[in-house]
mmCIF file of C-alpha atoms in Angstrom:
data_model
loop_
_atom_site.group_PDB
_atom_site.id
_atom_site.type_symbol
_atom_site.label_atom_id
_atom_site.label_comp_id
_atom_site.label_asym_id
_atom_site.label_seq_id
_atom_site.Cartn_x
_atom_site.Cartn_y
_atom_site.Cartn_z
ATOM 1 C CA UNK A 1 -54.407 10.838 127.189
ATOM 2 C CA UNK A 2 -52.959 13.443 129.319
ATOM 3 C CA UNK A 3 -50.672 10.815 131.433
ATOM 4 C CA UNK A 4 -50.143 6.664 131.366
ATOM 5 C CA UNK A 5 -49.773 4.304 133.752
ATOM 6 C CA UNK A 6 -46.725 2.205 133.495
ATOM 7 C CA UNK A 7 -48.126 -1.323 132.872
ATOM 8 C CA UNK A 8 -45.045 -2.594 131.016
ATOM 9 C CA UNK A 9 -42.463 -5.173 132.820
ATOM 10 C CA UNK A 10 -38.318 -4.995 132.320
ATOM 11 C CA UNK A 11 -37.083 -8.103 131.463
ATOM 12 C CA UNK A 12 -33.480 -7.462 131.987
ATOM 13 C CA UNK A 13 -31.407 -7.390 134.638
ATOM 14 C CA UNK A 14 -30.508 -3.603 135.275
ATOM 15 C CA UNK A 15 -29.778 -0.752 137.936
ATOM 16 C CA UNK A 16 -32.941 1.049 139.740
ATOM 17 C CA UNK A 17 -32.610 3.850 142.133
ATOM 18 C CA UNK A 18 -35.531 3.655 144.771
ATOM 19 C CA UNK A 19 -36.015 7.243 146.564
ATOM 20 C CA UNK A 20 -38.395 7.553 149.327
ATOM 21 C CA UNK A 21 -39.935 11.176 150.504
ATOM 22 C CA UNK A 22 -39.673 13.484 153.128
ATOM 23 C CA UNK A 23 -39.645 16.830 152.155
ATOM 24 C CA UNK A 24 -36.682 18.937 153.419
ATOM 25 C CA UNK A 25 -35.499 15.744 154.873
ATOM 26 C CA UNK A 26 -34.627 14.976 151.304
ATOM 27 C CA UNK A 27 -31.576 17.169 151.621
ATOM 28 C CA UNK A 28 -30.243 13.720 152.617
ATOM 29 C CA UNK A 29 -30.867 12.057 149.550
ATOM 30 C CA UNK A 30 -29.448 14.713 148.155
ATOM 31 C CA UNK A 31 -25.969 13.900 149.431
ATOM 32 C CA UNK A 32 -26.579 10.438 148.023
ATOM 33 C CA UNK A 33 -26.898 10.976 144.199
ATOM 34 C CA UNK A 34 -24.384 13.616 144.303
ATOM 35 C CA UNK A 35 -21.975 11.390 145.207
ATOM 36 C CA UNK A 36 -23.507 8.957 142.751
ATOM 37 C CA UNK A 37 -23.277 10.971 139.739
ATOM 38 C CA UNK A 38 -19.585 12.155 141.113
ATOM 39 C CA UNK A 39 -18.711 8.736 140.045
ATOM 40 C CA UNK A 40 -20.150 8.618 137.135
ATOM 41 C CA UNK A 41 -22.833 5.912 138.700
ATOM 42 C CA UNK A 42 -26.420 5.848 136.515
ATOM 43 C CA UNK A 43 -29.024 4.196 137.241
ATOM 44 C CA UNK A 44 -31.162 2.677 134.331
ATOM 45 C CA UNK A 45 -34.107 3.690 135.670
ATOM 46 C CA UNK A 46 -35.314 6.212 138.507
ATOM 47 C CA UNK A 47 -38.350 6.120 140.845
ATOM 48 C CA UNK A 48 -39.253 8.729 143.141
ATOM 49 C CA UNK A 49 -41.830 9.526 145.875
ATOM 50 C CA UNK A 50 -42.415 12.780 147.194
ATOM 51 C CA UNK A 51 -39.314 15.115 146.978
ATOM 52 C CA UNK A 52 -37.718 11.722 146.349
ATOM 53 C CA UNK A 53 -39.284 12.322 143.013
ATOM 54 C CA UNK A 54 -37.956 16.031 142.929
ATOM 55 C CA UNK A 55 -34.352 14.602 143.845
ATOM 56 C CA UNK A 56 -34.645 12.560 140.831
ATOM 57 C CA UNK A 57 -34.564 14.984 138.535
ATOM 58 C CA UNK A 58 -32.249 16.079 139.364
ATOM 59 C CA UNK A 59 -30.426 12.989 139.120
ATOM 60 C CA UNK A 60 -31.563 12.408 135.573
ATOM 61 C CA UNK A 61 -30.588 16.360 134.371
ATOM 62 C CA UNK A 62 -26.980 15.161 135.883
ATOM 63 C CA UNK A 63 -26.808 18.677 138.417
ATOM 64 C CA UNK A 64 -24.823 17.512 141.255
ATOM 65 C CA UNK A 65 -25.696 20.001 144.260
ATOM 66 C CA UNK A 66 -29.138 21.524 142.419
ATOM 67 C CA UNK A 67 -31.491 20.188 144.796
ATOM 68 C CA UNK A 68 -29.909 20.915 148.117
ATOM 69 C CA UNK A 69 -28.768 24.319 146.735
ATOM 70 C CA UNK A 70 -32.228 25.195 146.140
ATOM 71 C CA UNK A 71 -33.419 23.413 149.571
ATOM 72 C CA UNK A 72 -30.661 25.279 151.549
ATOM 73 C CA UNK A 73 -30.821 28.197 150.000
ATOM 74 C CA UNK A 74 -34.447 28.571 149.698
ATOM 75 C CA UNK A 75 -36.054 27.391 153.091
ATOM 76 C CA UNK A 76 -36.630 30.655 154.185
ATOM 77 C CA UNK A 77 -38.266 31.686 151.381
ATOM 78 C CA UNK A 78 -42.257 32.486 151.840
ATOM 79 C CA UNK A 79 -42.115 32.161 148.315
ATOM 80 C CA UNK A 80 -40.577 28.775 148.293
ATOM 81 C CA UNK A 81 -42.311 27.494 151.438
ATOM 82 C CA UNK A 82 -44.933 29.845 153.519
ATOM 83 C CA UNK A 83 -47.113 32.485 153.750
ATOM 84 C CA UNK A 84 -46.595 33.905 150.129
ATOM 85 C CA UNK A 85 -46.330 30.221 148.567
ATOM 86 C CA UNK A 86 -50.154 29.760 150.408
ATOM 87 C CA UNK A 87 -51.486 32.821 148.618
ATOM 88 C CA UNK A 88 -50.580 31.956 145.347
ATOM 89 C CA UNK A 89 -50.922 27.934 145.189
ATOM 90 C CA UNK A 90 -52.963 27.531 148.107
ATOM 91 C CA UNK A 91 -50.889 25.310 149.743
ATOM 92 C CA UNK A 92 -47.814 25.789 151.744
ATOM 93 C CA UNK A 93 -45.310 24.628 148.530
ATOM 94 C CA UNK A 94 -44.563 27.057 146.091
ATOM 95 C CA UNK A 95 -44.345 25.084 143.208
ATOM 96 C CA UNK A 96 -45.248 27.517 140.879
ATOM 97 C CA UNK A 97 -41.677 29.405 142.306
ATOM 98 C CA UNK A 98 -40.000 25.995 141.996
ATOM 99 C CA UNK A 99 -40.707 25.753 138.681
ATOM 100 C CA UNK A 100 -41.138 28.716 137.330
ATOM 101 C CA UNK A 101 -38.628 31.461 138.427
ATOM 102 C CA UNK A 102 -35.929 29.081 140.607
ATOM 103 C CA UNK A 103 -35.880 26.774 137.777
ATOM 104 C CA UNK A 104 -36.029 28.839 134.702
ATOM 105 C CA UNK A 105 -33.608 31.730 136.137
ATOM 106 C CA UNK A 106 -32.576 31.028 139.749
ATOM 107 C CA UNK A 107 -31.247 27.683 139.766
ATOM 108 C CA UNK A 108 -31.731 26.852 136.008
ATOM 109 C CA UNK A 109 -32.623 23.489 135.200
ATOM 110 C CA UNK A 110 -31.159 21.235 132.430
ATOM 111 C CA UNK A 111 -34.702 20.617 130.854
ATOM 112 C CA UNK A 112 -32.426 19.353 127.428
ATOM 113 C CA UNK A 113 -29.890 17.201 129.410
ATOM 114 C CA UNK A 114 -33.133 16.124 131.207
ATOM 115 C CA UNK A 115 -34.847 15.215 128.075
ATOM 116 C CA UNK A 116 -32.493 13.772 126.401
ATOM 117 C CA UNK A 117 -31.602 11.341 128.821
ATOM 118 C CA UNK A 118 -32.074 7.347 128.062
ATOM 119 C CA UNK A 119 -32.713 7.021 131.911
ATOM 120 C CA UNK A 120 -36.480 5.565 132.723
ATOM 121 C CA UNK A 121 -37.953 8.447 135.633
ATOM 122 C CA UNK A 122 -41.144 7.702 137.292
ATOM 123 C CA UNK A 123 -42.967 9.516 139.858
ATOM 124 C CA UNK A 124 -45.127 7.837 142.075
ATOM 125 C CA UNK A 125 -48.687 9.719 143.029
ATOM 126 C CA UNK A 126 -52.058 8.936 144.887
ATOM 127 C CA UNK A 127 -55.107 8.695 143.133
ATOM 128 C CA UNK A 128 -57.442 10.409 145.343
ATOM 129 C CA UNK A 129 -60.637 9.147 144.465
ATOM 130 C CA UNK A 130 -58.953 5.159 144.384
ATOM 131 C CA UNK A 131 -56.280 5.720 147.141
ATOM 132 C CA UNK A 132 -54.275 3.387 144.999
ATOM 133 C CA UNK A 133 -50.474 4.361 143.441
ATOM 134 C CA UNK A 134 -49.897 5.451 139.802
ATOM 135 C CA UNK A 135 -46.733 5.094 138.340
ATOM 136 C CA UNK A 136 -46.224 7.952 135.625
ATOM 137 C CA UNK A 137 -43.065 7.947 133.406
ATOM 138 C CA UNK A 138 -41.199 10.525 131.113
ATOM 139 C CA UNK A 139 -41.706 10.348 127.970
ATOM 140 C CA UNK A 140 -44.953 8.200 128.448
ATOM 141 C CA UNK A 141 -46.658 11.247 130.937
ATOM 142 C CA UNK A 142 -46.893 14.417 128.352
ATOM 143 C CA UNK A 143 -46.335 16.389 131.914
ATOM 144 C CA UNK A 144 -43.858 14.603 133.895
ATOM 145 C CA UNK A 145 -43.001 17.598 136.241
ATOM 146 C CA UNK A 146 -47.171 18.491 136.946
ATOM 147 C CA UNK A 147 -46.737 14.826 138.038
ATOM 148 C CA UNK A 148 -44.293 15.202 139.767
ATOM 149 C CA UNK A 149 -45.793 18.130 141.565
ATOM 150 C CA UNK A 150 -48.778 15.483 142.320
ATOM 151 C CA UNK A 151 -46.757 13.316 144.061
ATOM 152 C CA UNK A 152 -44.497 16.343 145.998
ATOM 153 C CA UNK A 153 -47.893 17.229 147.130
ATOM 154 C CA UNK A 154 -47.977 16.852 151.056
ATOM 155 C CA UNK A 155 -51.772 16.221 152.200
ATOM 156 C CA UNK A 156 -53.385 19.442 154.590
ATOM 157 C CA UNK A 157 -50.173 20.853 153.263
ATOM 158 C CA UNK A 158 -50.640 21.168 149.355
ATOM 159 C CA UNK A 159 -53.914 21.323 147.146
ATOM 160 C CA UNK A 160 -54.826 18.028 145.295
ATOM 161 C CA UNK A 161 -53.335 18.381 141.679
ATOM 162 C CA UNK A 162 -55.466 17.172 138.816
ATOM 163 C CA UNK A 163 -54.424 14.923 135.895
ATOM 164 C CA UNK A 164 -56.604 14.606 132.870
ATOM 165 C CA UNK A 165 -58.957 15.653 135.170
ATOM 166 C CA UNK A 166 -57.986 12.875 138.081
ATOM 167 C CA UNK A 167 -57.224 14.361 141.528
ATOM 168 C CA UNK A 168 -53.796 13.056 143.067
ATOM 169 C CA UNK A 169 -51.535 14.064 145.949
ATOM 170 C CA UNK A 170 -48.232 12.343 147.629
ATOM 171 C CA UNK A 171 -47.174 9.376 146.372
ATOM 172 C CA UNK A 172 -46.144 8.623 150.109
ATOM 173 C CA UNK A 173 -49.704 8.211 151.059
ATOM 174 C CA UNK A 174 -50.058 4.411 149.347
ATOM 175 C CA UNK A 175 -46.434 3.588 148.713
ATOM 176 C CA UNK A 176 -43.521 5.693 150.743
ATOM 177 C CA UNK A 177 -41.293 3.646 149.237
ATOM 178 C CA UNK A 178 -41.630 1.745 145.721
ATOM 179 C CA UNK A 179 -39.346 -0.945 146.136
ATOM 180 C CA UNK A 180 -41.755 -3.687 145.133
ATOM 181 C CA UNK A 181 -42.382 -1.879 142.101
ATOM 182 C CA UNK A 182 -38.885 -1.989 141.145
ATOM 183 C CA UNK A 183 -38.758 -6.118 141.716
ATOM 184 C CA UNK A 184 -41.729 -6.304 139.773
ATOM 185 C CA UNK A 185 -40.844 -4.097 137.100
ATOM 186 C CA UNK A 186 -37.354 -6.754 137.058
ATOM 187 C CA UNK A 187 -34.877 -4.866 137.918
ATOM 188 C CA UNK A 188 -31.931 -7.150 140.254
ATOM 189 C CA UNK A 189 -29.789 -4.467 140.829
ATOM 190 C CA UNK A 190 -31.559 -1.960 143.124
ATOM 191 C CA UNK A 191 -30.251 1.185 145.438
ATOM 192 C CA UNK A 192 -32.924 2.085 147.949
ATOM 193 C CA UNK A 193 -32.623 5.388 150.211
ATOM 194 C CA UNK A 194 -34.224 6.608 152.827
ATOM 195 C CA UNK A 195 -34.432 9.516 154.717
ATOM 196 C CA UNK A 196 -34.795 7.986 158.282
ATOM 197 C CA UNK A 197 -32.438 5.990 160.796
ATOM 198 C CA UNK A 198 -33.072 2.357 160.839
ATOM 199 C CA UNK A 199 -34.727 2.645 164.056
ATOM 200 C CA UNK A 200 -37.335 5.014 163.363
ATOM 201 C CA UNK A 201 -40.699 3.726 163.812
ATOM 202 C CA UNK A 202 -44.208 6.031 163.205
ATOM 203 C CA UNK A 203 -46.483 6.482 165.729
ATOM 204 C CA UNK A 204 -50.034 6.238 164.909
ATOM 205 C CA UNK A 205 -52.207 9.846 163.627
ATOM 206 C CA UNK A 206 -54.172 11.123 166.164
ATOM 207 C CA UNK A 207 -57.666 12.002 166.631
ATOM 208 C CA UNK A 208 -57.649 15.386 166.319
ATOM 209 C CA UNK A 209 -55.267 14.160 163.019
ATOM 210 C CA UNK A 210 -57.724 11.957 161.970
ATOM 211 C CA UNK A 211 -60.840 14.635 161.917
ATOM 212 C CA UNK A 212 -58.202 17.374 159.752
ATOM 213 C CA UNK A 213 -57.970 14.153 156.717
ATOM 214 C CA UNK A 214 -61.552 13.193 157.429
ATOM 215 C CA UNK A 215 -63.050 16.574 157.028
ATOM 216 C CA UNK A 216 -60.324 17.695 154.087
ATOM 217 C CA UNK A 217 -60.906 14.590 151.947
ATOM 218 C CA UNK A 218 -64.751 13.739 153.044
ATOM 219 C CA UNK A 219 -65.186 13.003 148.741
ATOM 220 C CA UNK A 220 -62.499 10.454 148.921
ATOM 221 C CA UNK A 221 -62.941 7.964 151.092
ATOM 222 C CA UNK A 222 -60.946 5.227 149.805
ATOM 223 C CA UNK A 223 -57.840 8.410 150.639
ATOM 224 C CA UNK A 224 -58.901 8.797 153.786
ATOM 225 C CA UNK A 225 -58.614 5.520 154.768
ATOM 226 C CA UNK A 226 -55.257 5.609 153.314
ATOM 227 C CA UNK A 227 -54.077 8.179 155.221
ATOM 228 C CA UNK A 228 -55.191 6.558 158.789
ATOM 229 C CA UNK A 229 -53.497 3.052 157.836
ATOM 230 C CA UNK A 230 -50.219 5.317 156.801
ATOM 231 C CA UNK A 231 -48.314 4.647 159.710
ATOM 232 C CA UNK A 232 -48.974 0.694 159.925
ATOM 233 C CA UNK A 233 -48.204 0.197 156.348
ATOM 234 C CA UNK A 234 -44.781 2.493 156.589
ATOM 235 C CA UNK A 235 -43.477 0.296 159.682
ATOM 236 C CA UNK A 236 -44.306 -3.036 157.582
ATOM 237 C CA UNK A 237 -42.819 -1.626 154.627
ATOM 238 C CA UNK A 238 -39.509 -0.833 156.875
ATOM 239 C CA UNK A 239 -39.623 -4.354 158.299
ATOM 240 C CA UNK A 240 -39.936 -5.895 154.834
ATOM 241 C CA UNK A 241 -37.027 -3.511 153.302
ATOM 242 C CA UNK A 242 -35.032 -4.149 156.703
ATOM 243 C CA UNK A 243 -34.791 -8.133 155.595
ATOM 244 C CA UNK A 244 -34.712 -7.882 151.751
ATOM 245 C CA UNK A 245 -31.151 -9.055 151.134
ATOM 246 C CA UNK A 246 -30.951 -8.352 147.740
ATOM 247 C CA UNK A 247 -31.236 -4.612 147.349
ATOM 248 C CA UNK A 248 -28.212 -2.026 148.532
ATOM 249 C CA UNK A 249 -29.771 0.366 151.278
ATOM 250 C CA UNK A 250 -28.635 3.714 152.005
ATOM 251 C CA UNK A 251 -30.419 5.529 155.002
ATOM 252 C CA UNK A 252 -29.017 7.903 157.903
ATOM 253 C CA UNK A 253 -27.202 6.499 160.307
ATOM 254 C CA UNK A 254 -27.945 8.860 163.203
ATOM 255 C CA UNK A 255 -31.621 9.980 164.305
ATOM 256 C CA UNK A 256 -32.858 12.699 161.498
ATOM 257 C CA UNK A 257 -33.698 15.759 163.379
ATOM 258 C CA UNK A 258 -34.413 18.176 160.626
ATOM 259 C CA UNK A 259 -38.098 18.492 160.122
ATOM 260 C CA UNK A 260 -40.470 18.026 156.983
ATOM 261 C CA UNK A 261 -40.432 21.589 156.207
ATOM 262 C CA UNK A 262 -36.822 23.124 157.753
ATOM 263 C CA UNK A 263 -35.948 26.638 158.320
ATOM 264 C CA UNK A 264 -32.661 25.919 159.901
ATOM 265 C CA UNK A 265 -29.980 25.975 156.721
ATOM 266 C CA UNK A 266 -26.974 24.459 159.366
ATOM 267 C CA UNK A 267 -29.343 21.265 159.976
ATOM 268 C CA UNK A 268 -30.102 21.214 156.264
ATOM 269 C CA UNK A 269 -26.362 21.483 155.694
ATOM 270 C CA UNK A 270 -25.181 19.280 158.403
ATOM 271 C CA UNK A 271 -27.466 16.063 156.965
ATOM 272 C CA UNK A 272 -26.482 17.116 153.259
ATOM 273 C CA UNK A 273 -22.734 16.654 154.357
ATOM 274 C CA UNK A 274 -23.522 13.615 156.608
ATOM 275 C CA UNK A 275 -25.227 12.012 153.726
ATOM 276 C CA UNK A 276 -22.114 12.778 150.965
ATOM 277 C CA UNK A 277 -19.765 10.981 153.368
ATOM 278 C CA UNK A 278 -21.062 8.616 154.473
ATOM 279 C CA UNK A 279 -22.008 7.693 150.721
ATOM 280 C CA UNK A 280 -18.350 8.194 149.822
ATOM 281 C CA UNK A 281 -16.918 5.599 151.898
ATOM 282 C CA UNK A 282 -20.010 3.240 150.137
ATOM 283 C CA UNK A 283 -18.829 3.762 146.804
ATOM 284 C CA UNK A 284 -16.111 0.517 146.574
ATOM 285 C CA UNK A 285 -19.207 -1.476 147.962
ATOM 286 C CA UNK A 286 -21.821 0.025 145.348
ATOM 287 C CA UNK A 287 -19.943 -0.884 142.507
ATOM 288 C CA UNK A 288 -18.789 -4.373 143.934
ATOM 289 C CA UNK A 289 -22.858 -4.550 144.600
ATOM 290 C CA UNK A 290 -23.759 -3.250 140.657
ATOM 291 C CA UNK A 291 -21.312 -5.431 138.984
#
């Protein structure tokens, strides 16, 4: 089978690193596992949505500054993101540049270090056709970075990627961020970050919204209805994450003004650095939390 679902529970009380979306907002998180691997601080296991997932690769191949380089450096970059990336992958991502030429000669990726790793990475996707969350795992998934793609892929934004012949896009869509998972999987010790202030709320889609996802997705129903409930479910998810007490939660602490997909590099820059400080000055409190 081309990809598993995780259906297997941790009984033992380890580290988990929760990383919600947000495309170019993700600079952000970023800043957060850079200073994390800095200090030599690994997380057992590594779940992902959206470009949380493509942060945590990141995180797992050990490159500290890899992902915002390529963010930063690469906004501007039709190739990367616009007009050129549309041609080719028929969607406004280039992942084919991401993963072919950025991270094969560009910004190389460790694929060994990657492999090699003991760490547990999962990237969370959206069966289209179920509108429900799959969980797929390296080393279980034979293609952890087309899933990966799957769940980086933004809806009107990307084209639906197919697994073993299943149709998925952002993880976001059902779960923007998978901290349940990680309580049910067993894990005690868990980071979460997000990529918003704690008082950012979403507003509901609009109409005109609503008729884009309805026409788009008009096979999937059970996606569609996903995607109008999105807001709702994010602001209970917030509420619920906002009065868990036993998870550490690293967000922004000023409103995020940098946009899904960013062509300012100074913004970019200027959350990247906000996020490595203000993570620095967490890192007594992290450990204290982890041990």
């Amino acid at each position: 089978m081309f990809c598993s679902i995780i259906h297997v529970v941790i009984n033992m009380k380890k580290f988990a690193l929760v990383l919600e979306g947000g495309a170019l907002r993700g600079v952000y998180t970023a800043g957060v596992l850079d200073v994390l691997l800095s200090n030599n601080i690994y997380a057992d296991c590594v779940v992902g949505v959206s470009a949380g997932a493509l942060n945590g690769l990141n995180y797992i191949s050990k490159q500290v500054g890899r992902s915002a380089k390529i963010n930063i450096n690469y906004c501007n970059d039709s190739k990367y993101i616009g007009r050129k990336a549309l041609l080719k992958n028929k969607g406004i991502i280039g992942f084919d540049y991401l993963f072919g030429e950025i991270s094969n000669k560009l910004v190389p990726f460790d694929y060994e270090e990657f492999n090699k790793s003991n760490q547990r990475f999962v990237a969370v996707a959206t069966n289209c056709i179920t509108g429900d969350s799959e969980y797929f795992e390296k080393n279980i998934c034979s293609d952890i970075f087309l899933a990966t793609q799957a769940s980086s892929s933004m809806p009107l934004a990307s084209s639906i990627v197919k697994i073993n012949g299943i149709p998925y896009l952002d993880g976001a869509v059902s779960v923007p961020v998978p901290v349940k998972w990680a309580i049910e999987q067993g894990y005690e010790k868990i980071i979460v970050v997000l990529t918003r202030d704690m008082n950012y709320k979403k507003t509901n889609i609009t109409n005109k919204l609503k008729f884009l996802y309805s026409f788009a997705y008009r096979k999937y129903p059970n996606l569609i209805n996903k995607l109008y409930t999105m807001s709702e479910r994010y602001n209970e998810l917030k509420k619920d994450i906002d009065n868990m007490n036993n998870i550490f939660l690293i967000r922004p602490q000023k409103e995020v003004t940098v946009s899904r997909l960013e062509k300012d590099k100074e913004k970019l820059k200027t959350l990247y650095k906000q996020a490595t400080e203000q993570t620095s000055l967490y890192i007594p409190k992290i450990k204290e939390y982890l041990d």
